[in-house]
C-alpha atoms as a PDB file:
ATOM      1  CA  UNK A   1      41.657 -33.984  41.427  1.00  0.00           C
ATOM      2  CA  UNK A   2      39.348 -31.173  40.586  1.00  0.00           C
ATOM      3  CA  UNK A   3      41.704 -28.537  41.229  1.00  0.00           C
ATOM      4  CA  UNK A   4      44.097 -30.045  38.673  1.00  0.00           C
ATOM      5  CA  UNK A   5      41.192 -30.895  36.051  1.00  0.00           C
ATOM      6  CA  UNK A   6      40.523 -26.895  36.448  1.00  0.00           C
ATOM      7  CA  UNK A   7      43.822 -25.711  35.947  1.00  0.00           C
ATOM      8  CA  UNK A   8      44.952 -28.314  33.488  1.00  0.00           C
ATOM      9  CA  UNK A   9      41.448 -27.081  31.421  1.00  0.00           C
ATOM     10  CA  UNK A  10      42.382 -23.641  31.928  1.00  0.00           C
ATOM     11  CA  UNK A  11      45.617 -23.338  30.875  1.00  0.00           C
ATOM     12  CA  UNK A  12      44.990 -25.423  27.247  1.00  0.00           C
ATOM     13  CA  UNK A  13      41.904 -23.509  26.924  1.00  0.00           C
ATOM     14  CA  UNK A  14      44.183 -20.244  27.182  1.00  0.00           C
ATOM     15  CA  UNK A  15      46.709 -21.944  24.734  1.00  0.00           C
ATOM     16  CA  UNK A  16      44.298 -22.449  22.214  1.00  0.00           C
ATOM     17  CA  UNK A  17      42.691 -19.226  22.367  1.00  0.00           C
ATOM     18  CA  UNK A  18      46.084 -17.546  22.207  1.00  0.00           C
ATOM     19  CA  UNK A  19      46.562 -19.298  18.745  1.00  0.00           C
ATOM     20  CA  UNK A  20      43.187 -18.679  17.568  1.00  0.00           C
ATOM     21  CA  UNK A  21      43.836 -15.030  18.401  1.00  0.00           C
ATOM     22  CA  UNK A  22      47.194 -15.220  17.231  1.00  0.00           C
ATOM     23  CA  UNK A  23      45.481 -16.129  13.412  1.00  0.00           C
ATOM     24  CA  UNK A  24      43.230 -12.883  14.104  1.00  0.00           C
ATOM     25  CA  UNK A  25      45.342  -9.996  15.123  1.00  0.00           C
ATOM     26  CA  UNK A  26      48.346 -10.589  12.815  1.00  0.00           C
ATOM     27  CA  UNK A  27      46.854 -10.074   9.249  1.00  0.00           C
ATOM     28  CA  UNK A  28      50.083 -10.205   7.224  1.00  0.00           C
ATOM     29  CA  UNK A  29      50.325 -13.892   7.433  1.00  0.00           C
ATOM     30  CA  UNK A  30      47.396 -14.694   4.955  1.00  0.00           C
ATOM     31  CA  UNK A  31      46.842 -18.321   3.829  1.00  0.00           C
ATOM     32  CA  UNK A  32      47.951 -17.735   0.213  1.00  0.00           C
ATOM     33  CA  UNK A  33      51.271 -16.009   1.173  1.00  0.00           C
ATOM     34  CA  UNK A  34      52.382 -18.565   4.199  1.00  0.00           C
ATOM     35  CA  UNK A  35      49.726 -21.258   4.396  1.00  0.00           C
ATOM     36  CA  UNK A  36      52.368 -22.885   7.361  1.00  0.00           C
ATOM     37  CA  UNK A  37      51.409 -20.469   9.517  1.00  0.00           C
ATOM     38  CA  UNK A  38      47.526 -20.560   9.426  1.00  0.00           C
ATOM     39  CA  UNK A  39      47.952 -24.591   9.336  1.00  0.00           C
ATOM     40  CA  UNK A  40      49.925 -24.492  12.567  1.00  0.00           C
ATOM     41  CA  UNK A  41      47.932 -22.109  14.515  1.00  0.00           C
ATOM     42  CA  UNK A  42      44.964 -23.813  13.334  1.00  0.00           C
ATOM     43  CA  UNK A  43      46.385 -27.455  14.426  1.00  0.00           C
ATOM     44  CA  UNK A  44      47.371 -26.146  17.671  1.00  0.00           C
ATOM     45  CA  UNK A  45      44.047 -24.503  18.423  1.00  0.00           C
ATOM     46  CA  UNK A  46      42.147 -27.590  17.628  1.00  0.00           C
ATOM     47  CA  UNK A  47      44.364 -29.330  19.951  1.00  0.00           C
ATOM     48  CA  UNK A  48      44.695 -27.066  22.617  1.00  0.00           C
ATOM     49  CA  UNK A  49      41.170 -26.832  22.718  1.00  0.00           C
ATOM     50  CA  UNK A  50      40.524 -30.198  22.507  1.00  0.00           C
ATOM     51  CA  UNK A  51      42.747 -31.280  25.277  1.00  0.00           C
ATOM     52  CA  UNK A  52      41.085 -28.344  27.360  1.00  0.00           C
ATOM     53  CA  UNK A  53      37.076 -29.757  26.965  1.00  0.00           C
ATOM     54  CA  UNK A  54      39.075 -33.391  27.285  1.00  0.00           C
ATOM     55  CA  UNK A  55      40.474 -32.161  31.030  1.00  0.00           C
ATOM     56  CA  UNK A  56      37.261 -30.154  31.571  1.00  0.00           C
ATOM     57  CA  UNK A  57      34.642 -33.019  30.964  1.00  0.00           C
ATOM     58  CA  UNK A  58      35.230 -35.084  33.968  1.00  0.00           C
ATOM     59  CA  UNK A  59      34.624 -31.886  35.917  1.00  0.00           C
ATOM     60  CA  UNK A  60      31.680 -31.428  34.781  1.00  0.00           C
ATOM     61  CA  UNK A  61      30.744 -34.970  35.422  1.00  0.00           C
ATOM     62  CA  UNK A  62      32.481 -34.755  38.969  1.00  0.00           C
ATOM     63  CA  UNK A  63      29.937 -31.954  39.503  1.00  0.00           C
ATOM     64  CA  UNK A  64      26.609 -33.181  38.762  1.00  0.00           C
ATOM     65  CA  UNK A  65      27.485 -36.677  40.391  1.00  0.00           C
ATOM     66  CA  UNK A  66      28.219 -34.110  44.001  1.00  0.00           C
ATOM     67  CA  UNK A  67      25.153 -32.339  43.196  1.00  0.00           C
END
């Protein structure tokens, strides 16, 4: 269980930085000239990371309780 937790964590966690990344590196797609593109990078950062802290809380909790 903990080794999926981890790797499930890790790999949204690298999906959502990707897209945050993704809005930093390519400057040409402002908001004012396609707003679609910040939205969806945006959106799928939130939820990437979101899904990443969601898979990486019970580790955390899996830890202290083994502690």
């Amino acid at each position: 269980m903990k080794a999926y937790l981890l790797v499930t964590g890790s790999i949204f966690a690298l999906i959502g930085v990707a897209h945050l990344l993704r809005l930093v590196v390519e400057p040409g797609h402002g908001f004012s000239s396609d707003p679609w593109f910040f939205v969806h990078n945006f959106a799928l950062f939130v939820v990437g990371g979101g899904i990443a802290v969601w898979a990486l809380r019970p580790l955390a909790v899996l830890r202290s309780r083994s502690a």
